GROMACS .gro file of C-alpha atoms in nm:
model
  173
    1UNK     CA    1  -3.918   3.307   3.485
    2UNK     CA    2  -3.670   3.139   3.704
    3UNK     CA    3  -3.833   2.995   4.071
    4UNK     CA    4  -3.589   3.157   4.373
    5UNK     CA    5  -3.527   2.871   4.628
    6UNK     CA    6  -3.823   2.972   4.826
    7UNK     CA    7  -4.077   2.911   4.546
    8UNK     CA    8  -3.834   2.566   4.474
    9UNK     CA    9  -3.861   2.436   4.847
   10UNK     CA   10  -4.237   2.492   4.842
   11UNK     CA   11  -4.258   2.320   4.527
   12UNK     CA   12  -4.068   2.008   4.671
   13UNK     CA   13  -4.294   2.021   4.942
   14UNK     CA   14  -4.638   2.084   4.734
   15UNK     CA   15  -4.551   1.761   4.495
   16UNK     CA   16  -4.432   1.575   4.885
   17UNK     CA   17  -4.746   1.631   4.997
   18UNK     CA   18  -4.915   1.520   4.698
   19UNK     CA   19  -4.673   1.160   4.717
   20UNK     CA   20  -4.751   1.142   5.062
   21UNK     CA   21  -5.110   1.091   4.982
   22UNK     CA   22  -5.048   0.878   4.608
   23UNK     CA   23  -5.130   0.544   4.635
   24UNK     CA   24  -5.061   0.519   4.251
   25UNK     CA   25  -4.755   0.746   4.097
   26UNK     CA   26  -4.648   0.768   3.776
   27UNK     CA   27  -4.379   0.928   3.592
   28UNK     CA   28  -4.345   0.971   3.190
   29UNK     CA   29  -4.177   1.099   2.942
   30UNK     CA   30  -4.376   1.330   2.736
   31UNK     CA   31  -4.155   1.453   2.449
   32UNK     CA   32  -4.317   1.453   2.141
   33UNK     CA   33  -4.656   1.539   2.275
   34UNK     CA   34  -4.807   1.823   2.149
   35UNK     CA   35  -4.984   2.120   2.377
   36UNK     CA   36  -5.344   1.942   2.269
   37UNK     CA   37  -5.236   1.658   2.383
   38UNK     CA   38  -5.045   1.749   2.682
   39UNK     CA   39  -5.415   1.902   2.736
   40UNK     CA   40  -5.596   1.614   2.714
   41UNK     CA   41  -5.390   1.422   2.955
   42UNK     CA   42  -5.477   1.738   3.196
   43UNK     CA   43  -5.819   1.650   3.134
   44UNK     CA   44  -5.766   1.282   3.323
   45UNK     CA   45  -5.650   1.499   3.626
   46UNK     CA   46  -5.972   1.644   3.642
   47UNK     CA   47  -6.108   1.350   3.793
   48UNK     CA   48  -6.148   1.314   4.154
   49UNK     CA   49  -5.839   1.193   4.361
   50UNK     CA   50  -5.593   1.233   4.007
   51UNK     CA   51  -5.347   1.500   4.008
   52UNK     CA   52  -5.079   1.572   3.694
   53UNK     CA   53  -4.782   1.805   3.709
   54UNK     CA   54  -4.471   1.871   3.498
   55UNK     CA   55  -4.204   1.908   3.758
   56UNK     CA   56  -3.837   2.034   3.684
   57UNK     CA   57  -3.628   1.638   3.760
   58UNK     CA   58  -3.431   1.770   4.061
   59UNK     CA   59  -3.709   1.922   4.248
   60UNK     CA   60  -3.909   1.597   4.119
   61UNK     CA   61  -3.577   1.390   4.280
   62UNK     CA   62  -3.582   1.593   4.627
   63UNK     CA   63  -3.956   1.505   4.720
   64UNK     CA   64  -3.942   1.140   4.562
   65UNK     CA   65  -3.617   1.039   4.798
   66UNK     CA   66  -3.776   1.087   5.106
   67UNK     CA   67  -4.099   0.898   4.980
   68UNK     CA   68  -4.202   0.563   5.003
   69UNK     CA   69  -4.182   0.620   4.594
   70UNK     CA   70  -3.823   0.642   4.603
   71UNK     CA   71  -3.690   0.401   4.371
   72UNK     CA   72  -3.903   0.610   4.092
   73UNK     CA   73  -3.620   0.869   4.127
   74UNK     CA   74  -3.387   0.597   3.912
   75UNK     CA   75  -3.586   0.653   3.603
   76UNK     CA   76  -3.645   1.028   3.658
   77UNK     CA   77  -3.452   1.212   3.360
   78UNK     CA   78  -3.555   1.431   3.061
   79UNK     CA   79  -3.872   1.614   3.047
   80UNK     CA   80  -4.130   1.405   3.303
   81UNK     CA   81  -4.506   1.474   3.412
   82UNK     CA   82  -4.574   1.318   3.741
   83UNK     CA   83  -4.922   1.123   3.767
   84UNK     CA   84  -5.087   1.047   4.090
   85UNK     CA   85  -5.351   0.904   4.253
   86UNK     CA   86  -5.504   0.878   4.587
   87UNK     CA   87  -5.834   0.692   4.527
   88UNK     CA   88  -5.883   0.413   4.244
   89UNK     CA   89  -5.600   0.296   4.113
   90UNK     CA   90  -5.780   0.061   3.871
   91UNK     CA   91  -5.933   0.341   3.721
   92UNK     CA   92  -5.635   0.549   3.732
   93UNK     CA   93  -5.448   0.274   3.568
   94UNK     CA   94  -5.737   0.250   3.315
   95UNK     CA   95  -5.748   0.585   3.187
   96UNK     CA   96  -5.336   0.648   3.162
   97UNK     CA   97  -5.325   0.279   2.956
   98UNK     CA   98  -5.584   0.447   2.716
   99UNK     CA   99  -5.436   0.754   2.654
  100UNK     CA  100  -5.022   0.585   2.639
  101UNK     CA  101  -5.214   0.348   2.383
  102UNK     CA  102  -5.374   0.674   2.184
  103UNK     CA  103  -5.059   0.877   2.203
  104UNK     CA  104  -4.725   0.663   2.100
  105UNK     CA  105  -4.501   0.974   2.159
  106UNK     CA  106  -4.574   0.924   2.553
  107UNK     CA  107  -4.311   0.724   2.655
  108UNK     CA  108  -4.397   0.567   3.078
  109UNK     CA  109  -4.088   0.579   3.287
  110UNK     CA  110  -4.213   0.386   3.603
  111UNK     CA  111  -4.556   0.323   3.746
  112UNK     CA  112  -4.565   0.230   4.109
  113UNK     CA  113  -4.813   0.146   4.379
  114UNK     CA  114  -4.812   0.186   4.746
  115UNK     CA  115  -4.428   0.203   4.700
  116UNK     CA  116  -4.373  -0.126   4.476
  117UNK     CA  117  -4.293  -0.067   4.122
  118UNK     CA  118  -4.473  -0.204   3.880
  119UNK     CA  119  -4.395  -0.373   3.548
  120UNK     CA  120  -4.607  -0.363   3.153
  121UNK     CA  121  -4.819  -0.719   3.314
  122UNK     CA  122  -4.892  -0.565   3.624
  123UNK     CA  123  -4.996  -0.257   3.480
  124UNK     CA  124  -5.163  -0.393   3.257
  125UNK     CA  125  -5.349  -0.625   3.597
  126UNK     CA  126  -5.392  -0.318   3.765
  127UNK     CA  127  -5.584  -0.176   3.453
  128UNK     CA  128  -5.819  -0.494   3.434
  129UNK     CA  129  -5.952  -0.411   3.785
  130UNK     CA  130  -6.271  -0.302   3.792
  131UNK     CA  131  -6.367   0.065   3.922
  132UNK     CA  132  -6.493   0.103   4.287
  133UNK     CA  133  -6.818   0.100   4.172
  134UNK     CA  134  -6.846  -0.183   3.918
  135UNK     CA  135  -6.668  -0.388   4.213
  136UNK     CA  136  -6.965  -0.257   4.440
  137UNK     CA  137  -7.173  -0.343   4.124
  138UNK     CA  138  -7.078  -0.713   4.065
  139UNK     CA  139  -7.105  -0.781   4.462
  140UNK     CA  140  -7.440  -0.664   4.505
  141UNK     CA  141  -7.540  -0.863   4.217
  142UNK     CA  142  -7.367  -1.218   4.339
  143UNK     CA  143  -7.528  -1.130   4.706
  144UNK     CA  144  -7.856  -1.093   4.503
  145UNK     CA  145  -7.864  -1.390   4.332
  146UNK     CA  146  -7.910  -1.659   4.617
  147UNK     CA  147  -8.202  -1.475   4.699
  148UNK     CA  148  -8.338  -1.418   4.371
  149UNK     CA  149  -8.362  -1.780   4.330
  150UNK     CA  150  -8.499  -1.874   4.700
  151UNK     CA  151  -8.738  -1.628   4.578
  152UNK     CA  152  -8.821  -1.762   4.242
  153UNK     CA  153  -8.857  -2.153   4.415
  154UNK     CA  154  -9.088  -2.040   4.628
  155UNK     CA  155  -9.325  -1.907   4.432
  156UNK     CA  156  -9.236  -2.180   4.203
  157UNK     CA  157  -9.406  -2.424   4.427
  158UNK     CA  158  -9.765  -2.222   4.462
  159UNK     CA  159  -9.738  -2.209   4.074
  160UNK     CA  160  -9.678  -2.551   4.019
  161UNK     CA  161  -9.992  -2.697   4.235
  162UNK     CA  162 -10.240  -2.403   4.095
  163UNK     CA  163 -10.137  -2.553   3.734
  164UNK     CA  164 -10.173  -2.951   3.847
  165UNK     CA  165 -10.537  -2.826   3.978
  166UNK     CA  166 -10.624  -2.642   3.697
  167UNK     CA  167 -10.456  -2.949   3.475
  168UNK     CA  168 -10.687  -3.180   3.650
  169UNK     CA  169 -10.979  -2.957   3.630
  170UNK     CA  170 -10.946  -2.958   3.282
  171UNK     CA  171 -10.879  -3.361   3.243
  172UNK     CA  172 -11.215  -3.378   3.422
  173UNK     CA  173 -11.397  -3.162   3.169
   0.00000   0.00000   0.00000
């Protein structure tokens, strides 16, 4: 069923407001995929701070002009989903590489982030980041370490006298 142009305008703004937010947008061609698949690519909106759409190109073209995402409008033609995401780009970047690489029929228009568009290297930079929390991860552990081994030399010392006693003691014996 045709949208009138009230259901249209609220559209354009519904996916501005979503590019408003994006830190990470995406646009693809997804001819060739099937409605499984299509499905499955749904399923990556479902995390936190991801949001998919299909949006007709001209609607898609209205609410990408006045963004900072504008020169993604270039590429806009044929059928398109629009990918975005507001949190964790690494992970975002992550999860769309996987399922491009699982599906060849997906064909990626333009990836961009915080209004620069990206090309395959950086993506594929983008996708080597680690996650919030592996980042949070790996820092805890390097700020760990120092004290690990302050730790692990001081009780080394105590150690190390209790055995040259006990070395002696035996010696004498």
């Amino acid at each position: 069923m045709p949208l009138n142009l009230e259901q249209k305008k609220e559209l354009v703004k519904e996916v501005s407001a979503v590019l408003a937010n994006a830190d990470t947008v995406l646009t693809a061609d997804y001819r060739g995929l099937t409605a499984t698949q299509l499905g499955e690519f749904r399923k990556i909106a479902r995390n936190p701070g991801i949001h998919i759409k299909i949006v007709k190109n001209n609607m898609l073209k209205m609410a990408l002009k006045d963004s900072e995402y504008s020169s993604v409008s270039e590429k806009v033609f044929g059928p398109q989903i629009l990918a975005t995401s507001s949190d964790n780009p690494g992970e975002f970047a992550k999860l769309v590489k996987r399922f491009i690489d699982d599906h060849e029929n997906i064909e990626l228009k333009s990836l961009a982030y915080k209004g620069k568009e990206l090309d395959l290297v950086e993506i594929k930079k983008l996708a080597a980041l680690p996650t919030y929390d592996e980042a949070i991860s790996k820092l805890m552990s390097v700020m760990q370490a120092p004290i690990q081994k302050l730790m692990s030399t001081m009780i080394a010392v105590p150690t190390k006298v209790v055995r040259t006693l006990d070395a002696v003691k035996e010696s004498k014996n």
